[in-house]
Coordinates of C-alpha atoms (C1' of nucleotides) in Angstrom, one line a residue:
Chain A
X1332 CA -74.2 -54.5 -181.9
X1333 CA -75.3 -53.2 -178.4
X1334 CA -73.7 -51.4 -176.0
X1335 CA -75.9 -53.3 -172.8
X1336 CA -75.4 -50.6 -169.1
X1337 CA -75.9 -53.9 -166.8
X1338 CA -78.7 -54.5 -163.6
X1339 CA -75.8 -55.2 -160.5
X1340 CA -75.7 -53.0 -157.9
X1341 CA -71.4 -52.4 -158.7
X1342 CA -71.4 -52.7 -162.2
X1343 CA -71.3 -48.3 -163.5
X1344 CA -69.4 -50.2 -167.2
X1345 CA -71.1 -50.8 -170.0
X1346 CA -70.5 -54.4 -171.8
X1347 CA -71.5 -54.9 -175.8
X1348 CA -73.5 -57.9 -177.3
X1349 CA -74.4 -58.7 -180.6
X1350 CA -79.0 -58.6 -181.3
X1351 CA -79.9 -61.5 -182.5
X1352 CA -81.1 -61.1 -185.7
X1353 CA -85.0 -62.6 -183.9
X1354 CA -84.1 -60.5 -181.5
X1355 CA -83.3 -57.3 -184.1
X1356 CA -86.5 -55.3 -184.4
X1357 CA -87.9 -55.6 -179.9
X1358 CA -84.3 -53.9 -179.6
X1359 CA -83.7 -50.1 -179.0
X1360 CA -82.2 -47.5 -177.1
X1361 CA -83.9 -47.9 -173.0
X1362 CA -85.2 -51.7 -174.1
X1363 CA -84.9 -54.4 -170.7
X1364 CA -82.2 -57.4 -171.6
X1365 CA -80.9 -59.9 -170.3
X1366 CA -77.0 -60.8 -170.8
X1367 CA -74.8 -63.6 -170.1
X1368 CA -71.9 -61.8 -167.9
X1369 CA -69.5 -63.6 -165.8
X1370 CA -71.3 -66.6 -166.0
X1371 CA -74.4 -65.0 -164.6
X1372 CA -77.3 -64.1 -166.3
X1373 CA -78.5 -61.0 -165.4
X1374 CA -80.8 -57.9 -166.4
X1375 CA -80.0 -54.9 -168.4
X1376 CA -80.8 -52.1 -170.6
X1377 CA -79.4 -50.9 -174.1
X1378 CA -77.2 -48.1 -173.8
X1379 CA -77.2 -47.6 -177.7
X1380 CA -77.4 -49.4 -180.7
X1381 CA -75.6 -49.6 -183.8
X1382 CA -71.8 -50.3 -181.6
X1383 CA -69.0 -50.2 -184.1
X1384 CA -67.3 -54.0 -182.4
X1385 CA -63.8 -53.8 -181.2
X1386 CA -61.1 -56.2 -182.2
X1387 CA -60.2 -59.3 -181.3
X1388 CA -63.0 -59.6 -179.0
X1389 CA -65.5 -63.0 -179.5
X1390 CA -68.8 -61.2 -178.8
X1391 CA -71.6 -63.0 -176.9
X1392 CA -75.7 -62.3 -178.3
X1393 CA -77.7 -61.0 -176.2
X1394 CA -79.7 -63.5 -173.6
X1395 CA -83.5 -62.3 -174.0
X1396 CA -85.1 -59.7 -174.6
X1397 CA -87.6 -58.6 -171.7
X1398 CA -89.7 -55.9 -172.7
X1399 CA -89.7 -52.3 -173.2
X1400 CA -88.0 -49.7 -170.6
X1401 CA -87.3 -46.1 -171.2
X1402 CA -87.1 -44.4 -173.8
X1403 CA -84.1 -42.9 -175.3
X1404 CA -84.6 -39.3 -173.8
X1405 CA -85.0 -40.9 -170.7
X1406 CA -81.7 -43.1 -170.0
X1407 CA -80.0 -39.9 -171.4
X1408 CA -81.8 -37.7 -168.8
X1409 CA -80.6 -40.7 -166.0
X1410 CA -76.8 -40.2 -167.4
X1411 CA -76.7 -36.5 -166.7
X1412 CA -78.9 -37.2 -163.5
X1413 CA -76.1 -39.7 -162.4
X1414 CA -73.4 -37.0 -162.4
X1415 CA -76.3 -34.2 -161.3
X1416 CA -75.8 -36.5 -157.7
X1417 CA -73.0 -38.7 -158.0
X1418 CA -75.0 -41.9 -158.6
X1419 CA -75.0 -45.0 -160.8
X1420 CA -77.7 -44.9 -163.6
X1421 CA -78.6 -48.1 -162.3
X1422 CA -80.6 -47.0 -160.1
X1423 CA -81.5 -43.8 -161.6
X1424 CA -83.2 -46.7 -165.2
X1425 CA -84.6 -48.3 -162.1
X1426 CA -86.8 -46.2 -161.4
X1427 CA -87.5 -45.0 -165.1
X1428 CA -88.0 -48.6 -166.3
X1429 CA -91.4 -50.4 -165.4
X1430 CA -92.2 -52.9 -162.0
X1431 CA -92.8 -55.4 -163.9
X1432 CA -92.3 -56.8 -167.5
X1433 CA -94.0 -55.0 -169.9
X1434 CA -94.0 -56.9 -173.4
X1435 CA -96.5 -54.9 -175.6
X1436 CA -98.5 -51.4 -175.0
X1437 CA -101.5 -50.8 -175.1
X1438 CA -103.8 -49.7 -178.0
X1439 CA -103.0 -45.2 -177.1
X1440 CA -105.8 -43.9 -175.1
X1441 CA -108.5 -42.2 -176.0
X1442 CA -107.3 -38.0 -174.9
X1443 CA -111.0 -38.2 -173.4
X1444 CA -112.8 -34.1 -173.8
X1445 CA -110.0 -32.2 -171.5
X1446 CA -112.4 -28.4 -170.9
X1447 CA -110.5 -26.1 -173.6
X1448 CA -111.4 -22.5 -174.6
X1449 CA -112.0 -19.7 -172.9
X1450 CA -112.3 -19.0 -168.9
X1451 CA -111.2 -22.7 -168.5
X1452 CA -107.6 -22.2 -167.5
X1453 CA -106.1 -20.6 -164.0
X1454 CA -104.6 -17.2 -165.4
X1455 CA -102.0 -18.2 -162.9
X1456 CA -101.1 -21.3 -164.4
X1457 CA -101.2 -19.7 -167.7
X1458 CA -99.0 -17.1 -167.1
X1459 CA -96.4 -19.7 -165.4
X1460 CA -96.6 -22.5 -169.2
X1461 CA -96.6 -19.8 -170.5
X1462 CA -93.5 -18.0 -168.7
X1463 CA -90.1 -16.4 -171.1
X1464 CA -87.7 -18.1 -168.9
X1465 CA -89.2 -22.1 -170.1
X1466 CA -90.2 -22.2 -166.4
X1467 CA -91.9 -20.6 -163.3
X1468 CA -92.9 -21.7 -160.0
X1469 CA -96.1 -20.3 -159.2
X1470 CA -97.2 -20.3 -155.4
X1471 CA -100.1 -21.5 -154.6
X1472 CA -101.9 -21.2 -151.8
X1473 CA -102.4 -24.4 -149.3
X1474 CA -106.4 -24.7 -150.0
X1475 CA -106.5 -23.9 -153.7
X1476 CA -107.1 -26.3 -155.7
X1477 CA -105.1 -28.6 -158.0
X1478 CA -107.1 -30.9 -160.0
X1479 CA -108.0 -27.5 -161.7
X1480 CA -104.7 -26.1 -162.5
X1481 CA -103.6 -30.6 -163.6
X1482 CA -106.8 -30.5 -165.8
X1483 CA -105.6 -27.2 -167.0
X1484 CA -102.3 -28.4 -167.6
X1485 CA -104.1 -31.0 -170.0
X1486 CA -105.8 -28.7 -171.8
X1487 CA -102.6 -27.8 -173.5
X1488 CA -101.3 -31.2 -174.9
X1489 CA -99.8 -34.5 -173.2
X1490 CA -98.7 -33.5 -169.4
X1491 CA -96.4 -35.1 -166.8
X1492 CA -97.9 -34.3 -163.2
X1493 CA -95.5 -34.9 -160.1
X1494 CA -96.8 -35.6 -156.7
X1495 CA -95.2 -36.2 -153.3
X1496 CA -96.8 -38.8 -152.4
X1497 CA -98.6 -41.6 -154.1
X1498 CA -101.8 -41.0 -152.0
X1499 CA -101.6 -37.4 -153.4
X1500 CA -101.3 -38.6 -156.8
X1501 CA -104.5 -41.9 -157.0
X1502 CA -106.6 -38.4 -155.6
X1503 CA -106.3 -36.6 -158.3
X1504 CA -106.0 -39.4 -161.2
X1505 CA -109.8 -40.5 -159.5
X1506 CA -110.8 -36.9 -160.2
X1507 CA -109.3 -36.0 -163.5
X1508 CA -110.6 -39.8 -165.1
X1509 CA -114.0 -38.7 -163.0
X1510 CA -114.1 -35.6 -165.8
X1511 CA -113.5 -38.2 -168.5
X1512 CA -109.6 -37.9 -169.3
X1513 CA -107.0 -40.4 -170.3
X1514 CA -105.0 -40.4 -167.2
X1515 CA -101.8 -42.6 -166.2
X1516 CA -100.8 -43.3 -162.3
X1517 CA -97.4 -44.8 -162.1
X1518 CA -95.8 -47.3 -162.0
X1519 CA -98.8 -49.2 -161.6
X1520 CA -99.1 -47.7 -165.5
X1521 CA -95.8 -47.5 -166.6
X1522 CA -97.7 -49.3 -170.4
X1523 CA -100.3 -47.2 -170.5
X1524 CA -98.2 -44.0 -169.9
X1525 CA -96.3 -45.3 -172.7
X1526 CA -98.9 -46.1 -174.7
X1527 CA -100.0 -42.1 -174.5
X1528 CA -101.8 -41.1 -171.9
X1529 CA -103.2 -37.4 -171.8
X1530 CA -102.0 -36.8 -168.2
X1531 CA -99.6 -39.3 -166.5
X1532 CA -99.1 -38.6 -162.6
X1533 CA -97.4 -40.1 -159.8
X1534 CA -94.9 -39.8 -156.9
X1535 CA -90.9 -38.6 -157.5
X1536 CA -90.6 -41.3 -159.4
X1537 CA -93.2 -39.8 -162.0
X1538 CA -90.5 -37.3 -162.8
X1539 CA -88.6 -40.7 -164.8
X1540 CA -92.1 -41.7 -166.4
X1541 CA -92.6 -42.7 -170.0
X1542 CA -95.1 -39.7 -171.9
X1543 CA -94.4 -39.6 -175.5
X1544 CA -95.9 -36.7 -177.0
X1545 CA -95.0 -34.0 -173.9
X1546 CA -95.9 -30.6 -174.1
X1547 CA -95.6 -29.4 -170.1
X1548 CA -94.8 -30.7 -166.7
X1549 CA -96.4 -29.7 -163.9
X1550 CA -94.2 -31.0 -159.9
X1551 CA -96.8 -30.9 -157.1
X1552 CA -96.2 -29.7 -154.1
X1553 CA -92.5 -28.7 -154.8
X1554 CA -91.7 -27.7 -151.4
X1555 CA -92.0 -30.7 -150.8
X1556 CA -89.0 -33.2 -148.5
X1557 CA -91.0 -35.9 -150.3
X1558 CA -89.9 -34.7 -153.7
X1559 CA -86.3 -36.0 -152.6
X1560 CA -85.0 -39.9 -152.9
X1561 CA -83.3 -41.1 -149.8
X1562 CA -81.7 -42.8 -150.8
X1563 CA -78.0 -42.3 -152.7
X1564 CA -78.3 -40.9 -155.5
X1565 CA -80.4 -38.2 -154.0
X1566 CA -82.3 -36.7 -156.8
X1567 CA -84.7 -34.2 -156.7
X1568 CA -88.3 -34.4 -158.9
X1569 CA -88.6 -30.8 -159.4
X1570 CA -84.9 -30.7 -161.0
X1571 CA -84.8 -33.9 -163.3
X1572 CA -89.0 -33.3 -164.0
X1573 CA -87.0 -29.5 -165.0
X1574 CA -84.2 -31.0 -166.4
X1575 CA -86.6 -32.9 -169.0
X1576 CA -88.5 -30.5 -169.4
X1577 CA -85.6 -27.9 -170.8
X1578 CA -84.4 -31.0 -173.2
X1579 CA -87.8 -31.4 -175.0
X1580 CA -88.6 -27.9 -175.1
X1581 CA -91.7 -27.6 -173.2
X1582 CA -92.9 -25.5 -169.7
X1583 CA -92.4 -26.7 -166.2
X1584 CA -93.8 -25.4 -163.7
X1585 CA -93.8 -26.0 -160.1
X1586 CA -96.3 -25.2 -157.7
X1587 CA -96.4 -24.8 -154.0
X1588 CA -98.1 -23.1 -151.5
X1589 CA -94.5 -21.6 -150.2
X1590 CA -91.9 -22.2 -151.9
X1591 CA -88.3 -22.6 -151.2
X1592 CA -84.9 -20.8 -151.3
X1593 CA -83.6 -23.8 -153.7
X1594 CA -86.9 -23.1 -155.8
X1595 CA -86.7 -19.7 -156.4
X1596 CA -83.3 -19.3 -156.8
X1597 CA -84.8 -22.0 -159.2
X1598 CA -86.3 -20.4 -161.5
X1599 CA -89.5 -17.2 -162.6
X1600 CA -91.8 -16.4 -159.6
X1601 CA -95.2 -16.5 -160.7
X1602 CA -98.2 -16.0 -157.9
X1603 CA -101.9 -15.2 -157.3
X1604 CA -104.1 -12.6 -156.2
X1605 CA -103.8 -10.6 -153.0
X1606 CA -107.1 -11.7 -152.3
X1607 CA -107.1 -16.0 -154.0
X1608 CA -103.8 -16.6 -151.3
X1609 CA -105.1 -14.9 -148.3
X1610 CA -108.1 -17.1 -148.8
X1611 CA -106.2 -19.8 -149.7
X1612 CA -104.0 -19.9 -145.9
X1613 CA -107.1 -21.2 -143.0
X1614 CA -106.5 -18.1 -140.1
X1615 CA -104.0 -18.8 -137.7
X1616 CA -103.7 -18.2 -134.3
X1617 CA -100.9 -17.8 -132.0
X1618 CA -100.9 -19.0 -128.5
X1619 CA -97.8 -16.9 -127.0
X1620 CA -96.8 -19.5 -123.7
X1621 CA -93.5 -17.2 -122.7
X1622 CA -95.4 -16.6 -119.6
X1623 CA -96.4 -20.0 -118.4
X1624 CA -94.9 -22.0 -116.7
X1625 CA -92.4 -24.8 -118.7
X1626 CA -93.1 -27.3 -117.0
X1627 CA -96.9 -27.1 -116.9
X1628 CA -98.4 -24.8 -119.6
X1629 CA -98.5 -27.6 -121.7
X1630 CA -102.5 -26.6 -122.9
X1631 CA -103.5 -23.2 -123.2
X1632 CA -107.5 -22.1 -122.5
X1633 CA -107.5 -21.3 -125.7
X1634 CA -106.0 -24.8 -126.2
X1635 CA -109.0 -26.6 -124.4
X1636 CA -111.7 -24.5 -125.8
X1637 CA -110.6 -25.8 -128.9
X1638 CA -110.5 -30.1 -127.7
X1639 CA -113.9 -29.7 -126.0
X1640 CA -116.2 -28.4 -128.9
X1641 CA -113.4 -27.7 -131.8
X1642 CA -115.8 -30.1 -133.8
X1643 CA -112.5 -32.5 -135.5
X1644 CA -109.7 -31.8 -133.8
X1645 CA -106.3 -32.7 -134.7
X1646 CA -103.0 -32.2 -132.2
X1647 CA -99.5 -31.8 -133.7
X1648 CA -97.0 -33.1 -131.4
X1649 CA -93.7 -33.8 -132.6
X1650 CA -92.4 -36.3 -130.3
X1651 CA -89.8 -38.5 -132.0
X1652 CA -86.5 -36.4 -132.4
X1653 CA -87.2 -34.5 -129.9
X1654 CA -84.5 -32.0 -128.9
X1655 CA -84.2 -30.3 -124.9
X1656 CA -85.3 -27.0 -125.6
X1657 CA -83.7 -24.2 -123.1
X1658 CA -86.1 -22.2 -121.9
X1659 CA -85.2 -18.7 -119.3
X1660 CA -86.5 -18.6 -116.1
X1661 CA -87.0 -15.6 -115.3
X1662 CA -88.4 -14.0 -119.2
X1663 CA -89.3 -17.9 -121.1
X1664 CA -87.6 -16.8 -124.2
X1665 CA -86.5 -20.0 -125.8
X1666 CA -82.6 -20.0 -125.7
X1667 CA -81.6 -20.5 -129.6
X1668 CA -78.6 -19.3 -131.2
X1669 CA -77.6 -15.4 -131.7
X1670 CA -75.8 -16.8 -135.4
X1671 CA -78.1 -18.1 -136.6
X1672 CA -81.8 -18.3 -134.3
X1673 CA -81.7 -22.5 -133.9
X1674 CA -81.7 -23.9 -131.0
X1675 CA -78.9 -24.1 -128.5
X1676 CA -78.1 -26.3 -125.7
X1677 CA -76.2 -26.9 -123.3
X1678 CA -72.8 -28.5 -122.8
X1679 CA -71.9 -30.3 -119.7
X1680 CA -67.8 -28.8 -120.4
X1681 CA -66.5 -25.9 -119.6
X1682 CA -67.6 -23.5 -116.2
X1683 CA -69.6 -22.4 -116.9
X1684 CA -71.3 -24.8 -119.1
X1685 CA -71.3 -23.0 -123.1
X1686 CA -74.2 -22.6 -125.0
X1687 CA -74.5 -24.6 -128.4
X1688 CA -75.9 -23.9 -131.5
X1689 CA -77.5 -27.0 -132.9
X1690 CA -77.1 -26.1 -136.3
X1691 CA -73.1 -23.9 -137.3
X1692 CA -71.3 -25.0 -133.7
X1693 CA -71.3 -21.3 -132.5
X1694 CA -70.8 -21.8 -128.8
X1695 CA -72.0 -18.4 -126.3
X1696 CA -72.3 -18.4 -122.3
X1697 CA -74.7 -19.9 -121.1
X1698 CA -77.1 -16.5 -120.5
X1699 CA -80.5 -15.9 -121.8
X1700 CA -80.0 -13.3 -124.9
X1701 CA -83.1 -11.3 -124.5
X1702 CA -83.2 -10.5 -120.9
X1703 CA -79.6 -10.9 -119.7
X1704 CA -80.6 -13.9 -117.0
X1705 CA -78.9 -17.3 -116.5
X1706 CA -82.0 -19.1 -115.4
X1707 CA -81.8 -21.4 -118.2
X1708 CA -84.1 -24.4 -117.3
X1709 CA -84.7 -27.1 -120.2
X1710 CA -88.4 -28.3 -121.3
X1711 CA -89.3 -31.5 -122.0
X1712 CA -92.6 -32.2 -123.2
X1713 CA -94.2 -35.6 -120.9
X1714 CA -95.0 -36.6 -124.1
X1715 CA -97.0 -40.1 -122.8
X1716 CA -99.5 -38.0 -120.4
X1717 CA -100.7 -36.3 -123.7
X1718 CA -103.6 -37.6 -124.9
X1719 CA -104.3 -39.1 -121.4
X1720 CA -104.3 -35.4 -120.5
X1721 CA -106.3 -33.7 -123.6
X1722 CA -109.6 -36.6 -122.3
X1723 CA -109.4 -35.1 -119.2
X1724 CA -109.2 -31.9 -120.6
X1725 CA -111.1 -32.3 -123.6
X1726 CA -114.0 -34.1 -121.3
X1727 CA -114.6 -37.1 -124.7
X1728 CA -112.7 -39.4 -126.1
X1729 CA -109.0 -38.6 -127.7
X1730 CA -107.4 -41.5 -130.1
X1731 CA -103.2 -41.0 -130.4
X1732 CA -102.3 -41.5 -134.0
X1733 CA -98.6 -41.8 -135.3
X1734 CA -97.0 -43.4 -138.1
X1735 CA -96.3 -47.0 -136.7
X1736 CA -99.6 -47.5 -135.4
X1737 CA -102.0 -49.1 -136.9
X1738 CA -106.0 -48.3 -137.8
X1739 CA -107.1 -45.2 -137.9
X1740 CA -108.8 -44.6 -134.2
X1741 CA -112.4 -43.6 -134.0
X1742 CA -112.3 -40.4 -132.5
X1743 CA -113.3 -36.2 -133.0
X1744 CA -110.0 -35.2 -131.6
X1745 CA -105.9 -37.1 -132.0
X1746 CA -103.0 -36.5 -130.5
X1747 CA -100.7 -37.9 -132.6
X1748 CA -96.6 -37.1 -134.0
X1749 CA -96.4 -35.1 -137.7
X1750 CA -97.2 -38.5 -139.1
X1751 CA -101.2 -37.1 -138.1
X1752 CA -101.0 -34.8 -140.5
X1753 CA -100.4 -37.3 -143.9
X1754 CA -103.2 -39.5 -142.3
X1755 CA -106.5 -38.0 -142.7
X1756 CA -108.8 -36.2 -143.6
X1757 CA -110.7 -33.0 -144.1
X1758 CA -110.2 -31.5 -139.8
X1759 CA -112.0 -28.8 -138.5
X1760 CA -108.8 -27.4 -136.6
X1761 CA -105.1 -28.2 -136.4
X1762 CA -103.2 -27.4 -133.2
X1763 CA -99.5 -27.8 -132.4
X1764 CA -99.1 -28.3 -129.1
X1765 CA -95.2 -27.0 -129.3
X1766 CA -94.6 -25.4 -132.2
X1767 CA -91.6 -24.6 -131.1
X1768 CA -89.6 -28.1 -131.3
X1769 CA -90.6 -27.2 -135.8
X1770 CA -89.8 -23.0 -135.4
X1771 CA -86.0 -24.3 -134.1
X1772 CA -86.0 -27.4 -135.6
X1773 CA -81.4 -26.9 -136.0
X1774 CA -81.4 -28.8 -138.9
X1775 CA -81.2 -26.0 -142.6
X1776 CA -84.0 -26.3 -144.0
X1777 CA -86.2 -26.2 -140.9
X1778 CA -87.6 -23.1 -140.4
X1779 CA -89.0 -23.8 -144.4
X1780 CA -90.6 -27.3 -143.0
X1781 CA -92.2 -25.8 -140.7
X1782 CA -93.1 -23.6 -142.8
X1783 CA -94.8 -26.3 -144.9
X1784 CA -96.4 -28.0 -142.1
X1785 CA -98.6 -25.2 -141.4
X1786 CA -99.6 -25.2 -144.8
X1787 CA -100.0 -28.8 -145.1
X1788 CA -102.3 -27.5 -141.9
X1789 CA -104.1 -24.8 -143.6
X1790 CA -105.4 -27.6 -146.9
X1791 CA -106.3 -29.6 -143.8
X1792 CA -108.9 -27.5 -142.5
X1793 CA -109.5 -25.9 -145.6
X1794 CA -109.1 -22.1 -146.2
X1795 CA -111.0 -18.9 -144.9
X1796 CA -113.8 -19.4 -145.5
X1797 CA -114.4 -22.4 -144.2
X1798 CA -113.1 -21.1 -141.4
X1799 CA -111.1 -23.7 -140.0
X1800 CA -108.2 -22.5 -137.4
X1801 CA -104.5 -23.7 -136.7
X1802 CA -103.6 -22.7 -133.3
X1803 CA -99.8 -22.4 -132.5
X1804 CA -97.9 -22.3 -129.1
X1805 CA -95.4 -21.5 -129.4
X1806 CA -93.0 -19.6 -127.0
X1807 CA -91.5 -17.2 -130.2
X1808 CA -94.4 -15.9 -131.7
X1809 CA -92.0 -13.2 -133.9
X1810 CA -90.8 -16.2 -135.5
X1811 CA -90.2 -15.5 -139.1
X1812 CA -92.0 -18.4 -140.0
X1813 CA -95.4 -17.6 -137.9
X1814 CA -95.4 -14.5 -139.4
X1815 CA -95.5 -15.7 -142.5
X1816 CA -98.1 -17.6 -142.5
X1817 CA -100.6 -15.2 -140.1
X1818 CA -100.6 -12.8 -143.0
X1819 CA -100.8 -15.5 -146.2
X1820 CA -97.1 -14.7 -147.1
X1821 CA -94.4 -16.9 -148.1
X1822 CA -92.2 -14.2 -149.4
X1823 CA -91.2 -12.9 -146.1
X1824 CA -89.9 -16.2 -144.7
X1825 CA -87.6 -16.7 -148.2
X1826 CA -86.8 -13.3 -147.5
X1827 CA -84.7 -13.8 -144.3
X1828 CA -83.9 -17.5 -145.0
X1829 CA -82.7 -16.0 -148.5
X1830 CA -80.0 -13.8 -145.8
X1831 CA -79.1 -16.8 -142.9
X1832 CA -77.8 -19.2 -146.5
X1833 CA -75.8 -16.6 -147.6
X1834 CA -74.4 -16.1 -144.8
X1835 CA -73.6 -19.6 -143.9
X1836 CA -72.6 -20.5 -147.5
X1837 CA -76.0 -23.2 -147.3
X1838 CA -77.5 -24.1 -150.6
X1839 CA -78.9 -22.4 -152.8
X1840 CA -76.3 -19.5 -152.5
X1841 CA -73.2 -22.5 -152.6
X1842 CA -73.7 -26.7 -154.1
X1843 CA -73.1 -29.2 -151.1
X1844 CA -72.5 -33.3 -151.2
X1845 CA -71.6 -35.1 -147.5
X1846 CA -69.4 -38.0 -148.4
X1847 CA -69.7 -40.5 -145.7
X1848 CA -68.9 -44.4 -145.3
X1849 CA -66.4 -47.2 -144.8
X1850 CA -64.7 -46.2 -148.2
X1851 CA -64.7 -42.3 -147.7
X1852 CA -61.3 -41.4 -146.7
X1853 CA -60.3 -43.1 -149.1
X1854 CA -62.6 -40.9 -151.9
X1855 CA -61.8 -38.3 -150.0
X1856 CA -57.7 -38.5 -149.8
X1857 CA -58.3 -38.3 -154.1
X1858 CA -60.4 -35.9 -154.1
X1859 CA -56.8 -33.1 -155.6
X1860 CA -55.4 -31.2 -152.9
X1861 CA -55.9 -28.2 -154.9
X1862 CA -59.7 -27.9 -155.4
X1863 CA -61.4 -25.4 -158.2
X1864 CA -61.7 -21.4 -156.7
X1865 CA -64.6 -21.9 -154.3
X1866 CA -64.3 -25.1 -153.4
X1867 CA -63.9 -26.7 -150.3
X1868 CA -64.2 -29.8 -147.7
X1869 CA -64.6 -30.2 -144.0
X1870 CA -64.3 -33.4 -142.1
X1871 CA -66.6 -33.6 -139.2
X1872 CA -64.6 -35.9 -137.0
X1873 CA -67.4 -39.1 -137.7
X1874 CA -65.8 -40.2 -140.3
X1875 CA -68.2 -37.9 -142.7
X1876 CA -67.1 -35.0 -145.3
X1877 CA -68.7 -32.4 -146.3
X1878 CA -68.0 -30.8 -150.0
X1879 CA -68.8 -27.2 -150.3
X1880 CA -69.0 -25.7 -154.1
X1881 CA -70.4 -22.1 -155.4
X1882 CA -72.6 -24.2 -157.8
X1883 CA -73.7 -28.1 -158.6
X1884 CA -71.5 -27.9 -161.8
X1885 CA -68.4 -26.9 -160.0
X1886 CA -69.7 -30.4 -157.2
X1887 CA -70.2 -33.3 -159.9
X1888 CA -66.6 -31.9 -161.7
X1889 CA -65.3 -32.6 -159.1
X1890 CA -66.4 -35.6 -157.8
X1891 CA -67.0 -37.5 -160.9
X1892 CA -63.0 -36.5 -161.5
X1893 CA -62.8 -38.1 -157.9
X1894 CA -61.3 -41.7 -157.2
X1895 CA -64.5 -44.0 -156.6
X1896 CA -62.5 -46.7 -154.2
X1897 CA -63.8 -50.0 -153.6
X1898 CA -66.0 -50.3 -150.1
X1899 CA -69.7 -48.2 -149.3
X1900 CA -69.3 -44.5 -150.1
X1901 CA -72.1 -42.9 -149.9
X1902 CA -72.6 -39.2 -151.8
X1903 CA -75.2 -37.7 -150.7
X1904 CA -75.7 -34.1 -152.6
X1905 CA -78.0 -31.6 -151.6
X1906 CA -78.8 -33.3 -148.4
X1907 CA -81.7 -33.2 -146.7
X1908 CA -79.2 -32.9 -142.9
X1909 CA -75.7 -32.1 -143.0
Chain B
dC1447 C1' -72.5 -58.4 -157.6
dG1448 C1' -70.8 -63.3 -157.2
dG1449 C1' -68.0 -65.7 -159.4
dA1450 C1' -62.0 -66.5 -159.8
dC1451 C1' -58.4 -67.3 -158.6
dA1452 C1' -55.0 -66.2 -155.0
dA1453 C1' -52.6 -65.0 -150.9
dG1454 C1' -52.7 -65.7 -146.1
dC1455 C1' -53.5 -68.8 -142.2
dT1456 C1' -53.9 -72.9 -139.4
dG1457 C1' -53.8 -78.1 -137.8
dA1458 C1' -51.5 -83.0 -138.5
Chain C
dC453 C1' -49.2 -78.6 -147.5
dA454 C1' -54.3 -80.3 -147.8
dG455 C1' -58.3 -77.4 -146.7
dC456 C1' -59.7 -73.8 -145.8
dT457 C1' -61.0 -68.4 -144.8
dT458 C1' -59.6 -63.9 -147.1
dG459 C1' -58.8 -60.4 -150.5
dT460 C1' -58.9 -58.1 -154.9
dC461 C1' -60.0 -58.2 -159.6
dC462 C1' -62.7 -58.2 -163.5
dG463 C1' -67.1 -59.0 -166.7
dG464 C1' -67.7 -58.1 -173.7

DNA sequence: CGGACAAGCTGA
DNA sequence: CAGCTTGTCCGG
């Protein structure tokens, strides 16, 4: 007799079934089965074997064995993650399972010729993998090759590699295969991974992929938002990978050019040598636009030079979710929150209408914080015009790229939203036309996301040795993000960011959950009136509540104790936006 | 989720 | 009061 968790959205409950003798050999914890439930057939996973029969209940037999599913330790990991992110096990087990039924495994691939011996391993990676803490964050600059890092890990045994995107995983896999290593790219090659490939690689779902005989786990670009699942449960791949490695007793290394404060709180930091780090960040030119007219000064002389004869140039313009910025008419400074540094907007009510921070809601009188002037002007980019104007300035064709546009235009100069950075190959220069939208984004991870953009740009143009250029136009030229990138020193931003998080009670200082949806009021009302020490709940007034706890354990236990009412309820633990 | 069944609403 | 909609419950 086995216990089965049905793959049905609203059911987070297990049911017991008899195993027909004919199927007995194919059934273990994790196996995907079909069961008769309430008059219909649904899929599910075996979650326990040898269940003691309950009294007085006629059990139905399993209808069918669908095929291989996640290994027993992954089923346990899913239970842990369901607790950690207040989600359903079924949604996590789906991620951990093959997309198509796997009836049998292919023969185990030969590991291939993994170069071993002295001189083959990246010394920084070796130090990270052998860190006594069992886990480490390895800071390697953007242009540092990741192929050799994976190779060095593969030399120590079977390795699970998690990347923020599928194309990145595919590209690394091609390089590894060329080197003769056996690779399984998940989710497509789930069965090959289960059969025992030397490297199992994929996007965030790879944190759940099969990898028998796992020797180490490597997460690449650990700062990237792509490692977090957008829909609830909002699990984060490096957290899952770390927990999996801990349970398996193997090391986990998270590699990133710009580790977030959350990563730095999670594991000890290992850094490459200063010269390696400097060489791996592109030269960054900061163009101070404070003296330019906010309405006309979109194109600095340096920008015009670059698009005229800068080879392949990509111009990034953030036109989506573009908030209006206020600029001082006297000194050119951008209006920012005096408490947290995010961009402020002007309210319509009040006399005079006050400035309000989009991040921490602090309000202040409408004066320039730099020079005291009352002349604050709204700055809006004429985005639709930018492509045309650049084409006129450059004297050569300019193509437009966004997430929605079709094939890549055949032009040496491209203008696009951030999506363009994910779609182009190597280029000679990247220009951020108006970086202040990024620098001052009223999101709690805004500054880190801005540095991540500069890191991505650095990778596209190659490191300092390739003479690629990254150009940033800004009215906040001394922002920590820019200083960090200019100096190839991400620790700088991490230090200041750490202070902001402590002051505002944000992660990693505190653990957060955002509760929303029609059922949210009932759910919130069912929380104990006397919250555990250090916890608080704040309503937004728009049907969502922010729950704050000293750490994830307290937060998860609290969410677990509340009554989950019927109806739609979204619980976002570690929300990307608050 | 989706079927079963109960409780409410409507119109001749 | 049949016939239908809407709500609540529960599954092995």
